[in-house]
Amino acid sequence: EVRGLSNAFLSDLSADLIREYIRFMLTEKRRYEGVEGRKDKTVGLSVNTVNIRLRTLKTMCRFWHAEGLIDHNPMANIKPVSSDEIEEVPGLSDAEIELILSSFDETQYAEWRDKILCLLLLDTGLRINEACSLTYERIDFRLLSLYVPSQIAKNRRNREVPISREVAKLLRDLYEE
């Protein structure tokens, strides 16, 4: 039942109703409600969760409008919810990176390979899947760049990524090994 509507229709969907839904998610909805085994009953969903739900609703409203099922898109002027808090993933310090890299035993092939993978990730900013899918043919040792094809890239776009001379040499050594 939606706002007293026992039989809600798409035509009942309005920007005001969506704003009411946003307010409900942020202030009244209990987290993990109905999820067995979860004890966290905090009231109010996170901004990220609300925005994920709004993105889905926006896509559906755009589709319904394009198909002529609704005469206007009620999500047209609804913006994502913003938060004053900046949720950043803390980066690693130079000392922490050095500690991780020095923990590898380079006399063991698997650890040496994994260290090169870590150096590649740090050097290029590749995603793990992109780095693990890298083939020798996609490395240009002369121009010091890597090619990430659209099939592997998260955003489905081809791109070239610069690479340092040191990491390129390590990748060549790994290939030759």
JSON list of C-alpha atoms in Angstrom, two decimals:
[
{"chain": "A", "resi": 1, "resn": "GLU", "atom": "CA", "xyz": [0.00, 0.00, 0.00]},
{"chain": "A", "resi": 2, "resn": "VAL", "atom": "CA", "xyz": [1.49, 3.30, -1.10]},
{"chain": "A", "resi": 3, "resn": "ARG", "atom": "CA", "xyz": [0.47, 6.47, 0.80]},
{"chain": "A", "resi": 4, "resn": "GLY", "atom": "CA", "xyz": [-3.02, 5.14, 1.41]},
{"chain": "A", "resi": 5, "resn": "LEU", "atom": "CA", "xyz": [-3.36, 3.79, -2.14]},
{"chain": "A", "resi": 6, "resn": "SER", "atom": "CA", "xyz": [-4.38, 0.16, -1.91]},
{"chain": "A", "resi": 7, "resn": "ASN", "atom": "CA", "xyz": [-4.14, -0.35, -5.68]},
{"chain": "A", "resi": 8, "resn": "ALA", "atom": "CA", "xyz": [-1.27, 1.85, -6.86]},
{"chain": "A", "resi": 9, "resn": "PHE", "atom": "CA", "xyz": [-0.70, 2.40, -10.57]},
{"chain": "A", "resi": 10, "resn": "LEU", "atom": "CA", "xyz": [2.27, 3.81, -12.49]},
{"chain": "A", "resi": 11, "resn": "SER", "atom": "CA", "xyz": [0.23, 6.94, -13.10]},
{"chain": "A", "resi": 12, "resn": "ASP", "atom": "CA", "xyz": [0.17, 7.50, -9.30]},
{"chain": "A", "resi": 13, "resn": "LEU", "atom": "CA", "xyz": [3.95, 7.90, -9.32]},
{"chain": "A", "resi": 14, "resn": "SER", "atom": "CA", "xyz": [4.91, 11.55, -8.87]},
{"chain": "A", "resi": 15, "resn": "ALA", "atom": "CA", "xyz": [7.97, 13.59, -7.90]},
{"chain": "A", "resi": 16, "resn": "ASP", "atom": "CA", "xyz": [6.34, 14.32, -4.52]},
{"chain": "A", "resi": 17, "resn": "LEU", "atom": "CA", "xyz": [5.80, 10.62, -3.89]},
{"chain": "A", "resi": 18, "resn": "ILE", "atom": "CA", "xyz": [9.43, 9.90, -4.80]},
{"chain": "A", "resi": 19, "resn": "ARG", "atom": "CA", "xyz": [10.62, 12.65, -2.44]},
{"chain": "A", "resi": 20, "resn": "GLU", "atom": "CA", "xyz": [8.46, 11.11, 0.28]},
{"chain": "A", "resi": 21, "resn": "TYR", "atom": "CA", "xyz": [10.07, 7.73, -0.47]},
{"chain": "A", "resi": 22, "resn": "ILE", "atom": "CA", "xyz": [13.56, 9.29, -0.19]},
{"chain": "A", "resi": 23, "resn": "ARG", "atom": "CA", "xyz": [12.66, 10.84, 3.16]},
{"chain": "A", "resi": 24, "resn": "PHE", "atom": "CA", "xyz": [11.29, 7.47, 4.33]},
{"chain": "A", "resi": 25, "resn": "MET", "atom": "CA", "xyz": [14.48, 5.63, 3.30]},
{"chain": "A", "resi": 26, "resn": "LEU", "atom": "CA", "xyz": [16.71, 8.21, 5.04]},
{"chain": "A", "resi": 27, "resn": "THR", "atom": "CA", "xyz": [14.73, 8.60, 8.27]},
{"chain": "A", "resi": 28, "resn": "GLU", "atom": "CA", "xyz": [12.35, 5.69, 8.87]},
{"chain": "A", "resi": 29, "resn": "LYS", "atom": "CA", "xyz": [13.44, 2.53, 7.03]},
{"chain": "A", "resi": 30, "resn": "ARG", "atom": "CA", "xyz": [15.19, 0.05, 9.30]},
{"chain": "A", "resi": 31, "resn": "ARG", "atom": "CA", "xyz": [18.41, -1.41, 7.98]},
{"chain": "A", "resi": 32, "resn": "TYR", "atom": "CA", "xyz": [18.35, -5.16, 7.40]},
{"chain": "A", "resi": 33, "resn": "GLU", "atom": "CA", "xyz": [14.62, -5.28, 8.16]},
{"chain": "A", "resi": 34, "resn": "GLY", "atom": "CA", "xyz": [13.47, -8.80, 7.36]},
{"chain": "A", "resi": 35, "resn": "VAL", "atom": "CA", "xyz": [17.01, -10.14, 6.95]},
{"chain": "A", "resi": 36, "resn": "GLU", "atom": "CA", "xyz": [17.39, -13.17, 9.17]},
{"chain": "A", "resi": 37, "resn": "GLY", "atom": "CA", "xyz": [20.42, -13.16, 11.43]},
{"chain": "A", "resi": 38, "resn": "ARG", "atom": "CA", "xyz": [21.14, -9.44, 11.16]},
{"chain": "A", "resi": 39, "resn": "LYS", "atom": "CA", "xyz": [20.84, -7.62, 14.46]},
{"chain": "A", "resi": 40, "resn": "ASP", "atom": "CA", "xyz": [21.62, -4.07, 13.24]},
{"chain": "A", "resi": 41, "resn": "LYS", "atom": "CA", "xyz": [18.27, -2.29, 13.35]},
{"chain": "A", "resi": 42, "resn": "THR", "atom": "CA", "xyz": [19.64, 1.20, 12.72]},
{"chain": "A", "resi": 43, "resn": "VAL", "atom": "CA", "xyz": [16.98, 3.54, 11.38]},
{"chain": "A", "resi": 44, "resn": "GLY", "atom": "CA", "xyz": [17.73, 5.17, 8.04]},
{"chain": "A", "resi": 45, "resn": "LEU", "atom": "CA", "xyz": [19.54, 3.73, 5.06]},
{"chain": "A", "resi": 46, "resn": "SER", "atom": "CA", "xyz": [22.93, 5.03, 3.99]},
{"chain": "A", "resi": 47, "resn": "VAL", "atom": "CA", "xyz": [23.15, 7.72, 1.32]},
{"chain": "A", "resi": 48, "resn": "ASN", "atom": "CA", "xyz": [24.86, 5.21, -1.00]},
{"chain": "A", "resi": 49, "resn": "THR", "atom": "CA", "xyz": [22.04, 2.69, -0.62]},
{"chain": "A", "resi": 50, "resn": "VAL", "atom": "CA", "xyz": [19.38, 5.36, -1.26]},
{"chain": "A", "resi": 51, "resn": "ASN", "atom": "CA", "xyz": [21.24, 6.54, -4.38]},
{"chain": "A", "resi": 52, "resn": "ILE", "atom": "CA", "xyz": [21.51, 2.98, -5.72]},
{"chain": "A", "resi": 53, "resn": "ARG", "atom": "CA", "xyz": [17.74, 2.61, -5.35]},
{"chain": "A", "resi": 54, "resn": "LEU", "atom": "CA", "xyz": [17.15, 6.01, -6.96]},
{"chain": "A", "resi": 55, "resn": "ARG", "atom": "CA", "xyz": [19.34, 5.10, -9.95]},
{"chain": "A", "resi": 56, "resn": "THR", "atom": "CA", "xyz": [17.24, 1.99, -10.51]},
{"chain": "A", "resi": 57, "resn": "LEU", "atom": "CA", "xyz": [14.00, 3.97, -10.19]},
{"chain": "A", "resi": 58, "resn": "LYS", "atom": "CA", "xyz": [15.34, 6.64, -12.56]},
{"chain": "A", "resi": 59, "resn": "THR", "atom": "CA", "xyz": [16.11, 3.98, -15.18]},
{"chain": "A", "resi": 60, "resn": "MET", "atom": "CA", "xyz": [12.66, 2.44, -14.81]},
{"chain": "A", "resi": 61, "resn": "CYS", "atom": "CA", "xyz": [10.88, 5.82, -15.02]},
{"chain": "A", "resi": 62, "resn": "ARG", "atom": "CA", "xyz": [12.85, 6.70, -18.16]},
{"chain": "A", "resi": 63, "resn": "PHE", "atom": "CA", "xyz": [11.83, 3.35, -19.69]},
{"chain": "A", "resi": 64, "resn": "TRP", "atom": "CA", "xyz": [8.15, 3.69, -18.70]},
{"chain": "A", "resi": 65, "resn": "HIS", "atom": "CA", "xyz": [8.07, 7.21, -20.15]},
{"chain": "A", "resi": 66, "resn": "ALA", "atom": "CA", "xyz": [9.77, 6.14, -23.39]},
{"chain": "A", "resi": 67, "resn": "GLU", "atom": "CA", "xyz": [7.29, 3.26, -23.76]},
{"chain": "A", "resi": 68, "resn": "GLY", "atom": "CA", "xyz": [4.35, 5.61, -23.18]},
{"chain": "A", "resi": 69, "resn": "LEU", "atom": "CA", "xyz": [3.27, 3.89, -19.97]},
{"chain": "A", "resi": 70, "resn": "ILE", "atom": "CA", "xyz": [3.46, 7.22, -18.10]},
{"chain": "A", "resi": 71, "resn": "ASP", "atom": "CA", "xyz": [2.92, 10.68, -19.59]},
{"chain": "A", "resi": 72, "resn": "HIS", "atom": "CA", "xyz": [5.86, 12.32, -17.77]},
{"chain": "A", "resi": 73, "resn": "ASN", "atom": "CA", "xyz": [9.05, 11.16, -16.08]},
{"chain": "A", "resi": 74, "resn": "PRO", "atom": "CA", "xyz": [8.61, 11.82, -12.32]},
{"chain": "A", "resi": 75, "resn": "MET", "atom": "CA", "xyz": [12.37, 11.29, -11.77]},
{"chain": "A", "resi": 76, "resn": "ALA", "atom": "CA", "xyz": [13.36, 14.01, -14.26]},
{"chain": "A", "resi": 77, "resn": "ASN", "atom": "CA", "xyz": [14.09, 16.63, -11.57]},
{"chain": "A", "resi": 78, "resn": "ILE", "atom": "CA", "xyz": [15.08, 14.30, -8.72]},
{"chain": "A", "resi": 79, "resn": "LYS", "atom": "CA", "xyz": [18.79, 14.56, -7.93]},
{"chain": "A", "resi": 80, "resn": "PRO", "atom": "CA", "xyz": [20.89, 11.98, -6.08]},
{"chain": "A", "resi": 81, "resn": "VAL", "atom": "CA", "xyz": [21.02, 12.42, -2.33]},
{"chain": "A", "resi": 82, "resn": "SER", "atom": "CA", "xyz": [24.21, 14.08, -1.14]},
{"chain": "A", "resi": 83, "resn": "SER", "atom": "CA", "xyz": [25.91, 13.80, 2.19]},
{"chain": "A", "resi": 84, "resn": "ASP", "atom": "CA", "xyz": [28.04, 16.28, 4.09]},
{"chain": "A", "resi": 85, "resn": "GLU", "atom": "CA", "xyz": [30.30, 13.42, 5.07]},
{"chain": "A", "resi": 86, "resn": "ILE", "atom": "CA", "xyz": [33.09, 12.59, 2.68]},
{"chain": "A", "resi": 87, "resn": "GLU", "atom": "CA", "xyz": [33.52, 8.84, 2.75]},
{"chain": "A", "resi": 88, "resn": "GLU", "atom": "CA", "xyz": [37.00, 8.22, 1.44]},
{"chain": "A", "resi": 89, "resn": "VAL", "atom": "CA", "xyz": [38.83, 4.98, 1.54]},
{"chain": "A", "resi": 90, "resn": "PRO", "atom": "CA", "xyz": [42.06, 5.78, 3.35]},
{"chain": "A", "resi": 91, "resn": "GLY", "atom": "CA", "xyz": [45.11, 5.17, 1.19]},
{"chain": "A", "resi": 92, "resn": "LEU", "atom": "CA", "xyz": [48.22, 3.35, 2.27]},
{"chain": "A", "resi": 93, "resn": "SER", "atom": "CA", "xyz": [51.19, 5.32, 3.51]},
{"chain": "A", "resi": 94, "resn": "ASP", "atom": "CA", "xyz": [54.60, 4.93, 1.88]},
{"chain": "A", "resi": 95, "resn": "ALA", "atom": "CA", "xyz": [55.76, 3.01, 4.95]},
{"chain": "A", "resi": 96, "resn": "GLU", "atom": "CA", "xyz": [52.80, 0.60, 4.71]},
{"chain": "A", "resi": 97, "resn": "ILE", "atom": "CA", "xyz": [53.43, 0.02, 1.00]},
{"chain": "A", "resi": 98, "resn": "GLU", "atom": "CA", "xyz": [57.11, -0.59, 1.69]},
{"chain": "A", "resi": 99, "resn": "LEU", "atom": "CA", "xyz": [56.20, -3.05, 4.45]},
{"chain": "A", "resi": 100, "resn": "ILE", "atom": "CA", "xyz": [53.88, -4.98, 2.12]},
{"chain": "A", "resi": 101, "resn": "LEU", "atom": "CA", "xyz": [56.40, -5.08, -0.72]},
{"chain": "A", "resi": 102, "resn": "SER", "atom": "CA", "xyz": [59.24, -6.15, 1.57]},
{"chain": "A", "resi": 103, "resn": "SER", "atom": "CA", "xyz": [57.14, -9.04, 2.91]},
{"chain": "A", "resi": 104, "resn": "PHE", "atom": "CA", "xyz": [57.38, -10.94, -0.39]},
{"chain": "A", "resi": 105, "resn": "ASP", "atom": "CA", "xyz": [60.01, -13.69, -0.62]},
{"chain": "A", "resi": 106, "resn": "GLU", "atom": "CA", "xyz": [61.38, -13.11, -4.12]},
{"chain": "A", "resi": 107, "resn": "THR", "atom": "CA", "xyz": [63.14, -16.49, -4.11]},
{"chain": "A", "resi": 108, "resn": "GLN", "atom": "CA", "xyz": [59.70, -18.11, -4.42]},
{"chain": "A", "resi": 109, "resn": "TYR", "atom": "CA", "xyz": [58.27, -17.76, -7.94]},
{"chain": "A", "resi": 110, "resn": "ALA", "atom": "CA", "xyz": [54.66, -17.18, -6.82]},
{"chain": "A", "resi": 111, "resn": "GLU", "atom": "CA", "xyz": [55.64, -14.44, -4.36]},
{"chain": "A", "resi": 112, "resn": "TRP", "atom": "CA", "xyz": [57.93, -12.76, -6.90]},
{"chain": "A", "resi": 113, "resn": "ARG", "atom": "CA", "xyz": [55.07, -12.83, -9.45]},
{"chain": "A", "resi": 114, "resn": "ASP", "atom": "CA", "xyz": [52.63, -11.44, -6.87]},
{"chain": "A", "resi": 115, "resn": "LYS", "atom": "CA", "xyz": [55.06, -8.65, -5.97]},
{"chain": "A", "resi": 116, "resn": "ILE", "atom": "CA", "xyz": [55.28, -7.66, -9.65]},
{"chain": "A", "resi": 117, "resn": "LEU", "atom": "CA", "xyz": [51.47, -7.66, -9.78]},
{"chain": "A", "resi": 118, "resn": "CYS", "atom": "CA", "xyz": [51.36, -5.33, -6.76]},
{"chain": "A", "resi": 119, "resn": "LEU", "atom": "CA", "xyz": [53.94, -3.03, -8.36]},
{"chain": "A", "resi": 120, "resn": "LEU", "atom": "CA", "xyz": [51.94, -3.04, -11.61]},
{"chain": "A", "resi": 121, "resn": "LEU", "atom": "CA", "xyz": [48.76, -2.08, -9.73]},
{"chain": "A", "resi": 122, "resn": "LEU", "atom": "CA", "xyz": [50.54, 0.70, -7.84]},
{"chain": "A", "resi": 123, "resn": "ASP", "atom": "CA", "xyz": [52.27, 2.00, -10.97]},
{"chain": "A", "resi": 124, "resn": "THR", "atom": "CA", "xyz": [49.29, 2.05, -13.32]},
{"chain": "A", "resi": 125, "resn": "GLY", "atom": "CA", "xyz": [46.12, 2.18, -11.22]},
{"chain": "A", "resi": 126, "resn": "LEU", "atom": "CA", "xyz": [44.72, -0.78, -13.14]},
{"chain": "A", "resi": 127, "resn": "ARG", "atom": "CA", "xyz": [41.88, -2.71, -11.57]},
{"chain": "A", "resi": 128, "resn": "ILE", "atom": "CA", "xyz": [42.83, -6.18, -10.35]},
{"chain": "A", "resi": 129, "resn": "ASN", "atom": "CA", "xyz": [40.80, -7.89, -13.08]},
{"chain": "A", "resi": 130, "resn": "GLU", "atom": "CA", "xyz": [42.46, -5.72, -15.72]},
{"chain": "A", "resi": 131, "resn": "ALA", "atom": "CA", "xyz": [45.95, -6.52, -14.40]},
{"chain": "A", "resi": 132, "resn": "CYS", "atom": "CA", "xyz": [45.27, -10.26, -14.10]},
{"chain": "A", "resi": 133, "resn": "SER", "atom": "CA", "xyz": [43.87, -10.31, -17.65]},
{"chain": "A", "resi": 134, "resn": "LEU", "atom": "CA", "xyz": [46.89, -8.52, -19.09]},
{"chain": "A", "resi": 135, "resn": "THR", "atom": "CA", "xyz": [48.66, -10.41, -21.86]},
{"chain": "A", "resi": 136, "resn": "TYR", "atom": "CA", "xyz": [52.17, -9.88, -23.19]},
{"chain": "A", "resi": 137, "resn": "GLU", "atom": "CA", "xyz": [50.80, -8.72, -26.56]},
{"chain": "A", "resi": 138, "resn": "ARG", "atom": "CA", "xyz": [49.03, -5.79, -24.86]},
{"chain": "A", "resi": 139, "resn": "ILE", "atom": "CA", "xyz": [52.27, -4.33, -23.50]},
{"chain": "A", "resi": 140, "resn": "ASP", "atom": "CA", "xyz": [54.13, -1.84, -25.66]},
{"chain": "A", "resi": 141, "resn": "PHE", "atom": "CA", "xyz": [57.67, -1.86, -24.24]},
{"chain": "A", "resi": 142, "resn": "ARG", "atom": "CA", "xyz": [58.86, 0.77, -26.72]},
{"chain": "A", "resi": 143, "resn": "LEU", "atom": "CA", "xyz": [56.14, 3.34, -25.85]},
{"chain": "A", "resi": 144, "resn": "LEU", "atom": "CA", "xyz": [55.90, 2.16, -22.22]},
{"chain": "A", "resi": 145, "resn": "SER", "atom": "CA", "xyz": [52.15, 1.66, -22.26]},
{"chain": "A", "resi": 146, "resn": "LEU", "atom": "CA", "xyz": [49.56, -1.05, -21.74]},
{"chain": "A", "resi": 147, "resn": "TYR", "atom": "CA", "xyz": [46.42, -1.61, -23.77]},
{"chain": "A", "resi": 148, "resn": "VAL", "atom": "CA", "xyz": [43.23, -2.43, -21.84]},
{"chain": "A", "resi": 149, "resn": "PRO", "atom": "CA", "xyz": [40.56, -3.72, -24.26]},
{"chain": "A", "resi": 150, "resn": "SER", "atom": "CA", "xyz": [36.91, -2.82, -23.82]},
{"chain": "A", "resi": 151, "resn": "GLN", "atom": "CA", "xyz": [35.97, -6.44, -22.98]},
{"chain": "A", "resi": 152, "resn": "ILE", "atom": "CA", "xyz": [38.02, -6.22, -19.77]},
{"chain": "A", "resi": 153, "resn": "ALA", "atom": "CA", "xyz": [37.60, -2.56, -18.80]},
{"chain": "A", "resi": 154, "resn": "LYS", "atom": "CA", "xyz": [34.90, -1.77, -16.25]},
{"chain": "A", "resi": 155, "resn": "ASN", "atom": "CA", "xyz": [33.52, 1.12, -18.31]},
{"chain": "A", "resi": 156, "resn": "ARG", "atom": "CA", "xyz": [33.68, -0.96, -21.52]},
{"chain": "A", "resi": 157, "resn": "ARG", "atom": "CA", "xyz": [36.03, 1.46, -23.26]},
{"chain": "A", "resi": 158, "resn": "ASN", "atom": "CA", "xyz": [39.45, 0.72, -24.73]},
{"chain": "A", "resi": 159, "resn": "ARG", "atom": "CA", "xyz": [42.28, 2.66, -23.15]},
{"chain": "A", "resi": 160, "resn": "GLU", "atom": "CA", "xyz": [46.03, 2.95, -23.09]},
{"chain": "A", "resi": 161, "resn": "VAL", "atom": "CA", "xyz": [47.74, 3.23, -19.72]},
{"chain": "A", "resi": 162, "resn": "PRO", "atom": "CA", "xyz": [51.29, 4.50, -19.25]},
{"chain": "A", "resi": 163, "resn": "ILE", "atom": "CA", "xyz": [53.72, 2.30, -17.38]},
{"chain": "A", "resi": 164, "resn": "SER", "atom": "CA", "xyz": [57.09, 3.04, -15.80]},
{"chain": "A", "resi": 165, "resn": "ARG", "atom": "CA", "xyz": [60.29, 1.68, -17.30]},
{"chain": "A", "resi": 166, "resn": "GLU", "atom": "CA", "xyz": [61.02, -0.28, -14.08]},
{"chain": "A", "resi": 167, "resn": "VAL", "atom": "CA", "xyz": [57.68, -2.09, -14.03]},
{"chain": "A", "resi": 168, "resn": "ALA", "atom": "CA", "xyz": [57.87, -2.74, -17.78]},
{"chain": "A", "resi": 169, "resn": "LYS", "atom": "CA", "xyz": [61.26, -4.40, -17.23]},
{"chain": "A", "resi": 170, "resn": "LEU", "atom": "CA", "xyz": [59.82, -6.52, -14.40]},
{"chain": "A", "resi": 171, "resn": "LEU", "atom": "CA", "xyz": [56.91, -7.60, -16.65]},
{"chain": "A", "resi": 172, "resn": "ARG", "atom": "CA", "xyz": [59.37, -8.59, -19.39]},
{"chain": "A", "resi": 173, "resn": "ASP", "atom": "CA", "xyz": [61.42, -10.55, -16.81]},
{"chain": "A", "resi": 174, "resn": "LEU", "atom": "CA", "xyz": [58.25, -12.28, -15.61]},
{"chain": "A", "resi": 175, "resn": "TYR", "atom": "CA", "xyz": [57.29, -13.19, -19.17]},
{"chain": "A", "resi": 176, "resn": "GLU", "atom": "CA", "xyz": [60.75, -14.57, -19.91]},
{"chain": "A", "resi": 177, "resn": "GLU", "atom": "CA", "xyz": [60.76, -16.58, -16.67]}
]
